[in-house]
Structures are given as structure tokens and as C-alpha cells.
């Protein structure tokens, strides 16, 4: 179970890292030109960059606290916050009729729920 949680956290951290880098450093108009990125044209540049910073923080928060043994309780807290982020993503893509991306967000949501459940519960770093 511990190995599965580490793999899930690694996969989700990679997803968050890629999403965070693209939202933080790629111009909003470029993101909006790609399939599934049209929502970026409906919001401000600051909002997109803020989401990017949140995703970069999530990437770090899913791995570093446990790997460095500094406040490892932040791993499930980060996963729980990522759950909320994915709920927002599902709502946004659902409203835009981009159901393929809703499905992808459900997969990320499921990984985050698994990590939060596992690290708060049976495979807690504190127990």
C-alpha cells in the first residue's frame, strides 16, 4: 500500500508540475489556443498564473514533506487541497462542454482522494 501511495503521489506530482509550469510560464493566449485550454481566455492572466503557482506548490507538497521528513502531514493535506482544485476543474470543463477533460480531472481527483485517504489513514506517516 505504501508503494502504491508513493507511485500515486509521484504521478499526481508530475501532472501538477506540468500543469503548473504551463500555466505559470506559457502566455495565456498560447494556452487558450490549445484544445481544453479555452477557459484561460475567459479569465485574467493573474488568475491563470495563480492556478499555476498552486499547482507547482501541490507538486512540491505531494513529495517533498515526506521525502525530507519535514512536516509529512502536509502530503495528505496537499492531496485534499488538490481534490478541491480538481472539483473546480471539473466544473469549469463541464460548463464548457469539454467532457473529455472532465474525465481526466476525475482520474486526477481519484488519485488525490486515494493519497489523502491513505496518508491520513492506514499508511499515515505519523502512525
mmCIF file of N, CA and C in Angstrom:
data_model
loop_
_atom_site.group_PDB
_atom_site.id
_atom_site.type_symbol
_atom_site.label_atom_id
_atom_site.label_comp_id
_atom_site.label_asym_id
_atom_site.label_seq_id
_atom_site.Cartn_x
_atom_site.Cartn_y
_atom_site.Cartn_z
ATOM 1 N N UNK A 1 0.828 -1.198 0.000
ATOM 2 C CA UNK A 1 0.000 0.000 0.000
ATOM 3 C C UNK A 1 0.866 1.253 0.000
ATOM 4 N N UNK A 2 1.924 1.236 0.801
ATOM 5 C CA UNK A 2 2.822 2.386 0.864
ATOM 6 C C UNK A 2 3.418 2.682 -0.514
ATOM 7 N N UNK A 3 3.833 1.639 -1.220
ATOM 8 C CA UNK A 3 4.401 1.816 -2.552
ATOM 9 C C UNK A 3 3.365 2.396 -3.514
ATOM 10 N N UNK A 4 2.141 1.897 -3.454
ATOM 11 C CA UNK A 4 1.070 2.414 -4.319
ATOM 12 C C UNK A 4 0.807 3.891 -4.040
ATOM 13 N N UNK A 5 0.858 4.276 -2.772
ATOM 14 C CA UNK A 5 0.646 5.686 -2.416
ATOM 15 C C UNK A 5 1.789 6.555 -2.923
ATOM 16 N N UNK A 6 3.026 6.059 -2.840
ATOM 17 C CA UNK A 6 4.161 6.820 -3.368
ATOM 18 C C UNK A 6 4.058 6.967 -4.885
ATOM 19 N N UNK A 7 3.662 5.894 -5.569
ATOM 20 C CA UNK A 7 3.505 5.959 -7.027
ATOM 21 C C UNK A 7 2.407 6.936 -7.401
ATOM 22 N N UNK A 8 1.273 6.864 -6.705
ATOM 23 C CA UNK A 8 0.171 7.790 -6.974
ATOM 24 C C UNK A 8 0.601 9.231 -6.729
ATOM 25 N N UNK A 9 1.323 9.459 -5.642
ATOM 26 C CA UNK A 9 1.796 10.813 -5.333
ATOM 27 C C UNK A 9 2.782 11.292 -6.394
ATOM 28 N N UNK A 10 3.636 10.411 -6.860
ATOM 29 C CA UNK A 10 4.582 10.780 -7.913
ATOM 30 C C UNK A 10 3.891 11.129 -9.216
ATOM 31 N N UNK A 11 2.904 10.314 -9.597
ATOM 32 C CA UNK A 11 2.148 10.597 -10.818
ATOM 33 C C UNK A 11 1.397 11.918 -10.712
ATOM 34 N N UNK A 12 0.721 12.118 -9.588
ATOM 35 C CA UNK A 12 -0.044 13.347 -9.406
ATOM 36 C C UNK A 12 0.877 14.562 -9.319
ATOM 37 N N UNK A 13 2.040 14.398 -8.704
ATOM 38 C CA UNK A 13 3.008 15.498 -8.634
ATOM 39 C C UNK A 13 3.514 15.844 -10.042
ATOM 40 N N UNK A 14 3.728 14.845 -10.874
ATOM 41 C CA UNK A 14 4.171 15.101 -12.251
ATOM 42 C C UNK A 14 3.106 15.862 -13.035
ATOM 43 N N UNK A 15 1.854 15.462 -12.860
ATOM 44 C CA UNK A 15 0.741 16.156 -13.519
ATOM 45 C C UNK A 15 0.674 17.606 -13.040
ATOM 46 N N UNK A 16 0.777 17.800 -11.733
ATOM 47 C CA UNK A 16 0.711 19.148 -11.171
ATOM 48 C C UNK A 16 1.896 19.988 -11.629
ATOM 49 N N UNK A 17 3.067 19.385 -11.738
ATOM 50 C CA UNK A 17 4.259 20.105 -12.179
ATOM 51 C C UNK A 17 4.110 20.588 -13.619
ATOM 52 N N UNK A 18 3.669 19.708 -14.498
ATOM 53 C CA UNK A 18 3.487 20.083 -15.901
ATOM 54 C C UNK A 18 2.414 21.163 -16.034
ATOM 55 N N UNK A 19 1.284 20.968 -15.346
ATOM 56 C CA UNK A 19 0.216 21.967 -15.393
ATOM 57 C C UNK A 19 0.648 23.299 -14.800
ATOM 58 N N UNK A 20 1.379 23.232 -13.708
ATOM 59 C CA UNK A 20 1.832 24.454 -13.055
ATOM 60 C C UNK A 20 2.834 25.229 -13.891
ATOM 61 N N UNK A 21 3.772 24.527 -14.492
ATOM 62 C CA UNK A 21 4.768 25.192 -15.343
ATOM 63 C C UNK A 21 4.082 25.836 -16.545
ATOM 64 N N UNK A 22 3.158 25.102 -17.167
ATOM 65 C CA UNK A 22 2.495 25.666 -18.345
ATOM 66 C C UNK A 22 1.655 26.886 -17.978
ATOM 67 N N UNK A 23 0.916 26.826 -16.883
ATOM 68 C CA UNK A 23 0.076 27.966 -16.500
ATOM 69 C C UNK A 23 0.894 29.154 -16.000
ATOM 70 N N UNK A 24 2.043 28.882 -15.420
ATOM 71 C CA UNK A 24 2.853 29.960 -14.864
ATOM 72 C C UNK A 24 3.719 30.634 -15.921
ATOM 73 N N UNK A 25 4.257 29.869 -16.872
ATOM 74 C CA UNK A 25 5.254 30.413 -17.779
ATOM 75 C C UNK A 25 4.827 30.528 -19.239
ATOM 76 N N UNK A 26 3.764 29.855 -19.638
ATOM 77 C CA UNK A 26 3.290 29.951 -21.022
ATOM 78 C C UNK A 26 2.241 31.056 -21.091
ATOM 79 N N UNK A 27 2.319 31.935 -22.096
ATOM 80 C CA UNK A 27 1.330 33.014 -22.206
ATOM 81 C C UNK A 27 -0.100 32.472 -22.303
ATOM 82 N N UNK A 28 -1.014 33.198 -21.685
ATOM 83 C CA UNK A 28 -2.422 32.783 -21.622
ATOM 84 C C UNK A 28 -3.003 32.578 -23.016
ATOM 85 N N UNK A 29 -2.664 33.421 -23.967
ATOM 86 C CA UNK A 29 -3.202 33.297 -25.319
ATOM 87 C C UNK A 29 -2.720 32.003 -25.983
ATOM 88 N N UNK A 30 -1.506 31.601 -25.687
ATOM 89 C CA UNK A 30 -0.988 30.342 -26.231
ATOM 90 C C UNK A 30 -1.727 29.159 -25.620
ATOM 91 N N UNK A 31 -1.956 29.212 -24.308
ATOM 92 C CA UNK A 31 -2.724 28.142 -23.656
ATOM 93 C C UNK A 31 -4.132 28.057 -24.216
ATOM 94 N N UNK A 32 -4.752 29.215 -24.454
ATOM 95 C CA UNK A 32 -6.116 29.264 -24.960
ATOM 96 C C UNK A 32 -6.264 28.719 -26.365
ATOM 97 N N UNK A 33 -5.174 28.702 -27.121
ATOM 98 C CA UNK A 33 -5.227 28.196 -28.494
ATOM 99 C C UNK A 33 -5.237 26.675 -28.557
ATOM 100 N N UNK A 34 -4.876 26.017 -27.456
ATOM 101 C CA UNK A 34 -4.825 24.558 -27.434
ATOM 102 C C UNK A 34 -6.149 23.976 -26.952
ATOM 103 N N UNK A 35 -6.433 22.767 -27.417
ATOM 104 C CA UNK A 35 -7.649 22.061 -27.037
ATOM 105 C C UNK A 35 -7.722 21.921 -25.519
ATOM 106 N N UNK A 36 -8.830 22.312 -24.924
ATOM 107 C CA UNK A 36 -9.018 22.210 -23.479
ATOM 108 C C UNK A 36 -8.503 23.407 -22.719
ATOM 109 N N UNK A 37 -7.834 24.322 -23.386
ATOM 110 C CA UNK A 37 -7.290 25.494 -22.709
ATOM 111 C C UNK A 37 -8.078 26.759 -22.967
ATOM 112 N N UNK A 38 -9.205 26.645 -23.643
ATOM 113 C CA UNK A 38 -10.015 27.809 -23.979
ATOM 114 C C UNK A 38 -10.502 28.588 -22.770
ATOM 115 N N UNK A 39 -10.625 27.915 -21.642
ATOM 116 C CA UNK A 39 -11.078 28.594 -20.426
ATOM 117 C C UNK A 39 -10.115 29.697 -20.015
ATOM 118 N N UNK A 40 -8.849 29.580 -20.387
ATOM 119 C CA UNK A 40 -7.866 30.589 -19.982
ATOM 120 C C UNK A 40 -8.158 31.943 -20.625
ATOM 121 N N UNK A 41 -8.853 31.946 -21.754
ATOM 122 C CA UNK A 41 -9.204 33.200 -22.407
ATOM 123 C C UNK A 41 -10.373 33.889 -21.719
ATOM 124 N N UNK A 42 -11.091 33.158 -20.864
ATOM 125 C CA UNK A 42 -12.248 33.707 -20.159
ATOM 126 C C UNK A 42 -11.893 34.321 -18.810
ATOM 127 N N UNK A 43 -10.655 34.157 -18.380
ATOM 128 C CA UNK A 43 -10.235 34.646 -17.062
ATOM 129 C C UNK A 43 -8.998 35.524 -17.212
ATOM 130 N N UNK A 44 -8.624 36.178 -16.143
ATOM 131 C CA UNK A 44 -7.476 37.081 -16.198
ATOM 132 C C UNK A 44 -6.155 36.312 -16.207
ATOM 133 N N UNK A 45 -5.131 37.000 -16.655
ATOM 134 C CA UNK A 45 -3.793 36.427 -16.673
ATOM 135 C C UNK A 45 -3.337 36.090 -15.256
ATOM 136 N N UNK A 46 -3.659 36.967 -14.312
ATOM 137 C CA UNK A 46 -3.291 36.730 -12.919
ATOM 138 C C UNK A 46 -3.927 35.478 -12.346
ATOM 139 N N UNK A 47 -5.176 35.209 -12.727
ATOM 140 C CA UNK A 47 -5.866 34.012 -12.243
ATOM 141 C C UNK A 47 -5.185 32.753 -12.763
ATOM 142 N N UNK A 48 -4.845 32.757 -14.040
ATOM 143 C CA UNK A 48 -4.179 31.591 -14.638
ATOM 144 C C UNK A 48 -2.827 31.361 -13.967
ATOM 145 N N UNK A 49 -2.065 32.421 -13.770
ATOM 146 C CA UNK A 49 -0.752 32.296 -13.119
ATOM 147 C C UNK A 49 -0.896 31.859 -11.660
ATOM 148 N N UNK A 50 -1.944 32.324 -10.975
ATOM 149 C CA UNK A 50 -2.185 31.896 -9.592
ATOM 150 C C UNK A 50 -2.468 30.396 -9.531
ATOM 151 N N UNK A 51 -3.266 29.902 -10.466
ATOM 152 C CA UNK A 51 -3.516 28.456 -10.521
ATOM 153 C C UNK A 51 -2.225 27.696 -10.806
ATOM 154 N N UNK A 52 -1.382 28.269 -11.651
ATOM 155 C CA UNK A 52 -0.098 27.638 -11.942
ATOM 156 C C UNK A 52 0.777 27.530 -10.708
ATOM 157 N N UNK A 53 0.812 28.598 -9.916
ATOM 158 C CA UNK A 53 1.600 28.580 -8.681
ATOM 159 C C UNK A 53 1.018 27.569 -7.689
ATOM 160 N N UNK A 54 -0.309 27.485 -7.623
ATOM 161 C CA UNK A 54 -0.942 26.480 -6.757
ATOM 162 C C UNK A 54 -0.555 25.070 -7.183
ATOM 163 N N UNK A 55 -0.544 24.835 -8.486
ATOM 164 C CA UNK A 55 -0.185 23.500 -8.969
ATOM 165 C C UNK A 55 1.288 23.195 -8.722
ATOM 166 N N UNK A 56 2.156 24.185 -8.867
ATOM 167 C CA UNK A 56 3.572 23.977 -8.545
ATOM 168 C C UNK A 56 3.743 23.671 -7.059
ATOM 169 N N UNK A 57 2.986 24.371 -6.220
ATOM 170 C CA UNK A 57 3.026 24.113 -4.777
ATOM 171 C C UNK A 57 2.519 22.709 -4.464
ATOM 172 N N UNK A 58 1.482 22.287 -5.188
ATOM 173 C CA UNK A 58 0.951 20.935 -4.983
ATOM 174 C C UNK A 58 1.981 19.885 -5.373
ATOM 175 N N UNK A 59 2.687 20.117 -6.468
ATOM 176 C CA UNK A 59 3.717 19.162 -6.896
ATOM 177 C C UNK A 59 4.764 18.992 -5.802
ATOM 178 N N UNK A 60 5.184 20.097 -5.226
ATOM 179 C CA UNK A 60 6.169 20.033 -4.141
ATOM 180 C C UNK A 60 5.564 19.410 -2.890
ATOM 181 N N UNK A 61 4.333 19.777 -2.563
ATOM 182 C CA UNK A 61 3.697 19.315 -1.337
ATOM 183 C C UNK A 61 3.329 17.842 -1.322
ATOM 184 N N UNK A 62 3.220 17.247 -2.485
ATOM 185 C CA UNK A 62 2.891 15.822 -2.554
ATOM 186 C C UNK A 62 4.110 14.936 -2.327
ATOM 187 N N UNK A 63 5.306 15.483 -2.529
ATOM 188 C CA UNK A 63 6.524 14.675 -2.459
ATOM 189 C C UNK A 63 7.478 15.124 -1.358
ATOM 190 N N UNK A 64 7.827 16.396 -1.358
ATOM 191 C CA UNK A 64 8.911 16.878 -0.503
ATOM 192 C C UNK A 64 8.713 16.700 0.999
ATOM 193 N N UNK A 65 7.532 16.965 1.562
ATOM 194 C CA UNK A 65 7.418 16.809 3.017
ATOM 195 C C UNK A 65 7.750 15.394 3.496
ATOM 196 N N UNK A 66 7.293 14.405 2.770
ATOM 197 C CA UNK A 66 7.576 13.022 3.171
ATOM 198 C C UNK A 66 9.010 12.634 2.840
ATOM 199 N N UNK A 67 9.488 13.051 1.675
ATOM 200 C CA UNK A 67 10.849 12.682 1.266
ATOM 201 C C UNK A 67 11.900 13.304 2.181
ATOM 202 N N UNK A 68 11.638 14.519 2.644
ATOM 203 C CA UNK A 68 12.588 15.208 3.525
ATOM 204 C C UNK A 68 12.273 15.014 5.003
ATOM 205 N N UNK A 69 11.169 14.347 5.279
ATOM 206 C CA UNK A 69 10.690 14.123 6.650
ATOM 207 C C UNK A 69 10.552 15.438 7.426
ATOM 208 N N UNK A 70 10.009 16.427 6.738
ATOM 209 C CA UNK A 70 9.702 17.722 7.351
ATOM 210 C C UNK A 70 8.198 17.939 7.192
ATOM 211 N N UNK A 71 7.469 17.845 8.278
ATOM 212 C CA UNK A 71 6.010 18.005 8.283
ATOM 213 C C UNK A 71 5.330 17.097 7.262
ATOM 214 N N UNK A 72 5.538 15.778 7.358
ATOM 215 C CA UNK A 72 4.956 14.871 6.365
ATOM 216 C C UNK A 72 3.427 14.875 6.353
ATOM 217 N N UNK A 73 2.801 15.409 7.379
ATOM 218 C CA UNK A 73 1.341 15.508 7.376
ATOM 219 C C UNK A 73 0.857 16.415 6.238
ATOM 220 N N UNK A 74 1.756 17.211 5.679
ATOM 221 C CA UNK A 74 1.379 18.091 4.575
ATOM 222 C C UNK A 74 1.073 17.327 3.290
ATOM 223 N N UNK A 75 1.516 16.084 3.185
ATOM 224 C CA UNK A 75 1.215 15.291 1.982
ATOM 225 C C UNK A 75 -0.293 15.056 1.857
ATOM 226 N N UNK A 76 -0.975 14.501 2.873
ATOM 227 C CA UNK A 76 -2.413 14.324 2.706
ATOM 228 C C UNK A 76 -3.181 15.650 2.694
ATOM 229 N N UNK A 77 -2.663 16.659 3.371
ATOM 230 C CA UNK A 77 -3.311 17.978 3.322
ATOM 231 C C UNK A 77 -3.236 18.525 1.896
ATOM 232 N N UNK A 78 -2.083 18.388 1.262
ATOM 233 C CA UNK A 78 -1.927 18.821 -0.128
ATOM 234 C C UNK A 78 -2.849 18.026 -1.044
ATOM 235 N N UNK A 79 -2.943 16.727 -0.819
ATOM 236 C CA UNK A 79 -3.829 15.894 -1.644
ATOM 237 C C UNK A 79 -5.283 16.328 -1.483
ATOM 238 N N UNK A 80 -5.688 16.657 -0.265
ATOM 239 C CA UNK A 80 -7.057 17.122 -0.030
ATOM 240 C C UNK A 80 -7.303 18.454 -0.739
ATOM 241 N N UNK A 81 -6.321 19.325 -0.727
ATOM 242 C CA UNK A 81 -6.449 20.599 -1.446
ATOM 243 C C UNK A 81 -6.512 20.366 -2.949
ATOM 244 N N UNK A 82 -5.766 19.391 -3.444
ATOM 245 C CA UNK A 82 -5.798 19.061 -4.864
ATOM 246 C C UNK A 82 -7.177 18.526 -5.260
ATOM 247 N N UNK A 83 -7.831 17.816 -4.341
ATOM 248 C CA UNK A 83 -9.206 17.365 -4.580
ATOM 249 C C UNK A 83 -10.093 18.569 -4.879
ATOM 250 N N UNK A 84 -9.973 19.619 -4.069
ATOM 251 C CA UNK A 84 -10.772 20.826 -4.276
ATOM 252 C C UNK A 84 -10.442 21.492 -5.609
ATOM 253 N N UNK A 85 -9.170 21.521 -5.959
ATOM 254 C CA UNK A 85 -8.754 22.093 -7.237
ATOM 255 C C UNK A 85 -9.375 21.324 -8.398
ATOM 256 N N UNK A 86 -9.419 20.006 -8.296
ATOM 257 C CA UNK A 86 -9.986 19.192 -9.368
ATOM 258 C C UNK A 86 -11.503 19.335 -9.448
ATOM 259 N N UNK A 87 -12.152 19.574 -8.325
ATOM 260 C CA UNK A 87 -13.596 19.836 -8.375
ATOM 261 C C UNK A 87 -13.846 21.101 -9.187
ATOM 262 N N UNK A 88 -13.051 22.128 -8.941
ATOM 263 C CA UNK A 88 -13.175 23.355 -9.726
ATOM 264 C C UNK A 88 -12.893 23.122 -11.197
ATOM 265 N N UNK A 89 -11.889 22.304 -11.493
ATOM 266 C CA UNK A 89 -11.553 21.999 -12.886
ATOM 267 C C UNK A 89 -12.688 21.234 -13.563
ATOM 268 N N UNK A 90 -13.282 20.284 -12.839
ATOM 269 C CA UNK A 90 -14.396 19.518 -13.419
ATOM 270 C C UNK A 90 -15.583 20.423 -13.711
ATOM 271 N N UNK A 91 -15.880 21.329 -12.796
ATOM 272 C CA UNK A 91 -16.988 22.266 -13.008
ATOM 273 C C UNK A 91 -16.711 23.151 -14.217
ATOM 274 N N UNK A 92 -15.492 23.684 -14.301
ATOM 275 C CA UNK A 92 -15.134 24.570 -15.412
ATOM 276 C C UNK A 92 -15.242 23.850 -16.750
ATOM 277 N N UNK A 93 -14.633 22.681 -16.862
ATOM 278 C CA UNK A 93 -14.680 21.945 -18.127
ATOM 279 C C UNK A 93 -16.093 21.446 -18.429
ATOM 280 N N UNK A 94 -16.843 21.069 -17.412
ATOM 281 C CA UNK A 94 -18.219 20.629 -17.620
ATOM 282 C C UNK A 94 -19.094 21.740 -18.173
ATOM 283 N N UNK A 95 -18.942 22.941 -17.633
ATOM 284 C CA UNK A 95 -19.716 24.086 -18.124
ATOM 285 C C UNK A 95 -19.372 24.411 -19.578
ATOM 286 N N UNK A 96 -18.151 24.144 -19.959
ATOM 287 C CA UNK A 96 -17.715 24.430 -21.323
ATOM 288 C C UNK A 96 -17.991 23.254 -22.277
ATOM 289 N N UNK A 97 -18.554 22.168 -21.767
ATOM 290 C CA UNK A 97 -18.855 21.010 -22.600
ATOM 291 C C UNK A 97 -17.630 20.187 -22.972
ATOM 292 N N UNK A 98 -16.544 20.353 -22.243
ATOM 293 C CA UNK A 98 -15.300 19.633 -22.522
ATOM 294 C C UNK A 98 -15.233 18.379 -21.647
ATOM 295 N N UNK A 99 -16.093 17.430 -21.963
ATOM 296 C CA UNK A 99 -16.279 16.279 -21.084
ATOM 297 C C UNK A 99 -15.089 15.325 -21.083
ATOM 298 N N UNK A 100 -14.288 15.349 -22.129
ATOM 299 C CA UNK A 100 -13.071 14.542 -22.140
ATOM 300 C C UNK A 100 -12.139 14.996 -21.009
ATOM 301 N N UNK A 101 -12.088 16.297 -20.800
ATOM 302 C CA UNK A 101 -11.230 16.836 -19.742
ATOM 303 C C UNK A 101 -11.843 16.640 -18.361
ATOM 304 N N UNK A 102 -13.163 16.592 -18.305
ATOM 305 C CA UNK A 102 -13.815 16.257 -17.033
ATOM 306 C C UNK A 102 -13.388 14.857 -16.618
ATOM 307 N N UNK A 103 -13.369 13.927 -17.564
ATOM 308 C CA UNK A 103 -12.927 12.557 -17.271
ATOM 309 C C UNK A 103 -11.493 12.503 -16.786
ATOM 310 N N UNK A 104 -10.639 13.293 -17.402
ATOM 311 C CA UNK A 104 -9.245 13.359 -16.979
ATOM 312 C C UNK A 104 -9.142 13.932 -15.561
ATOM 313 N N UNK A 105 -9.930 14.972 -15.291
ATOM 314 C CA UNK A 105 -9.939 15.554 -13.955
ATOM 315 C C UNK A 105 -10.476 14.576 -12.913
ATOM 316 N N UNK A 106 -11.426 13.734 -13.300
ATOM 317 C CA UNK A 106 -11.932 12.701 -12.391
ATOM 318 C C UNK A 106 -10.814 11.724 -12.034
ATOM 319 N N UNK A 107 -9.979 11.392 -13.001
ATOM 320 C CA UNK A 107 -8.848 10.489 -12.729
ATOM 321 C C UNK A 107 -7.881 11.130 -11.736
ATOM 322 N N UNK A 108 -7.552 12.409 -11.939
ATOM 323 C CA UNK A 108 -6.660 13.116 -11.014
ATOM 324 C C UNK A 108 -7.311 13.264 -9.642
ATOM 325 N N UNK A 109 -8.597 13.552 -9.638
ATOM 326 C CA UNK A 109 -9.379 13.643 -8.400
ATOM 327 C C UNK A 109 -9.292 12.327 -7.633
ATOM 328 N N UNK A 110 -9.457 11.215 -8.345
ATOM 329 C CA UNK A 110 -9.415 9.894 -7.712
ATOM 330 C C UNK A 110 -8.047 9.601 -7.109
ATOM 331 N N UNK A 111 -6.986 9.953 -7.824
ATOM 332 C CA UNK A 111 -5.640 9.779 -7.284
ATOM 333 C C UNK A 111 -5.454 10.598 -6.014
ATOM 334 N N UNK A 112 -5.923 11.837 -6.043
ATOM 335 C CA UNK A 112 -5.773 12.715 -4.875
ATOM 336 C C UNK A 112 -6.578 12.187 -3.684
ATOM 337 N N UNK A 113 -7.781 11.684 -3.934
ATOM 338 C CA UNK A 113 -8.592 11.097 -2.854
ATOM 339 C C UNK A 113 -7.878 9.885 -2.275
ATOM 340 N N UNK A 114 -7.317 9.042 -3.133
ATOM 341 C CA UNK A 114 -6.587 7.859 -2.680
ATOM 342 C C UNK A 114 -5.403 8.250 -1.801
ATOM 343 N N UNK A 115 -4.653 9.257 -2.216
ATOM 344 C CA UNK A 115 -3.499 9.707 -1.438
ATOM 345 C C UNK A 115 -3.945 10.283 -0.100
ATOM 346 N N UNK A 116 -4.955 11.140 -0.118
ATOM 347 C CA UNK A 116 -5.439 11.743 1.128
ATOM 348 C C UNK A 116 -5.945 10.663 2.079
ATOM 349 N N UNK A 117 -6.746 9.739 1.562
ATOM 350 C CA UNK A 117 -7.271 8.660 2.402
ATOM 351 C C UNK A 117 -6.132 7.811 2.965
ATOM 352 N N UNK A 118 -5.211 7.417 2.096
ATOM 353 C CA UNK A 118 -4.132 6.528 2.523
ATOM 354 C C UNK A 118 -3.179 7.175 3.507
ATOM 355 N N UNK A 119 -2.872 8.442 3.298
ATOM 356 C CA UNK A 119 -1.899 9.111 4.165
ATOM 357 C C UNK A 119 -2.523 9.679 5.440
ATOM 358 N N UNK A 120 -3.808 9.937 5.428
ATOM 359 C CA UNK A 120 -4.494 10.301 6.671
ATOM 360 C C UNK A 120 -4.828 9.052 7.479
ATOM 361 N N UNK A 121 -5.012 7.919 6.781
ATOM 362 C CA UNK A 121 -5.492 6.713 7.422
ATOM 363 C C UNK A 121 -4.460 5.608 7.574
ATOM 364 N N UNK A 122 -4.623 4.517 6.810
ATOM 365 C CA UNK A 122 -3.845 3.304 7.058
ATOM 366 C C UNK A 122 -2.328 3.435 6.875
ATOM 367 N N UNK A 123 -1.866 4.311 6.024
ATOM 368 C CA UNK A 123 -0.421 4.458 5.778
ATOM 369 C C UNK A 123 0.054 5.856 6.179
ATOM 370 N N UNK A 124 -0.434 6.311 7.304
ATOM 371 C CA UNK A 124 -0.049 7.628 7.809
ATOM 372 C C UNK A 124 1.446 7.676 8.121
ATOM 373 N N UNK A 125 2.053 8.810 7.871
ATOM 374 C CA UNK A 125 3.479 8.963 8.194
ATOM 375 C C UNK A 125 3.705 9.113 9.696
ATOM 376 N N UNK A 126 2.658 9.450 10.450
ATOM 377 C CA UNK A 126 2.798 9.672 11.874
ATOM 378 C C UNK A 126 2.513 8.433 12.706
ATOM 379 N N UNK A 127 1.866 7.421 12.112
ATOM 380 C CA UNK A 127 1.471 6.257 12.889
ATOM 381 C C UNK A 127 2.375 5.144 12.644
#
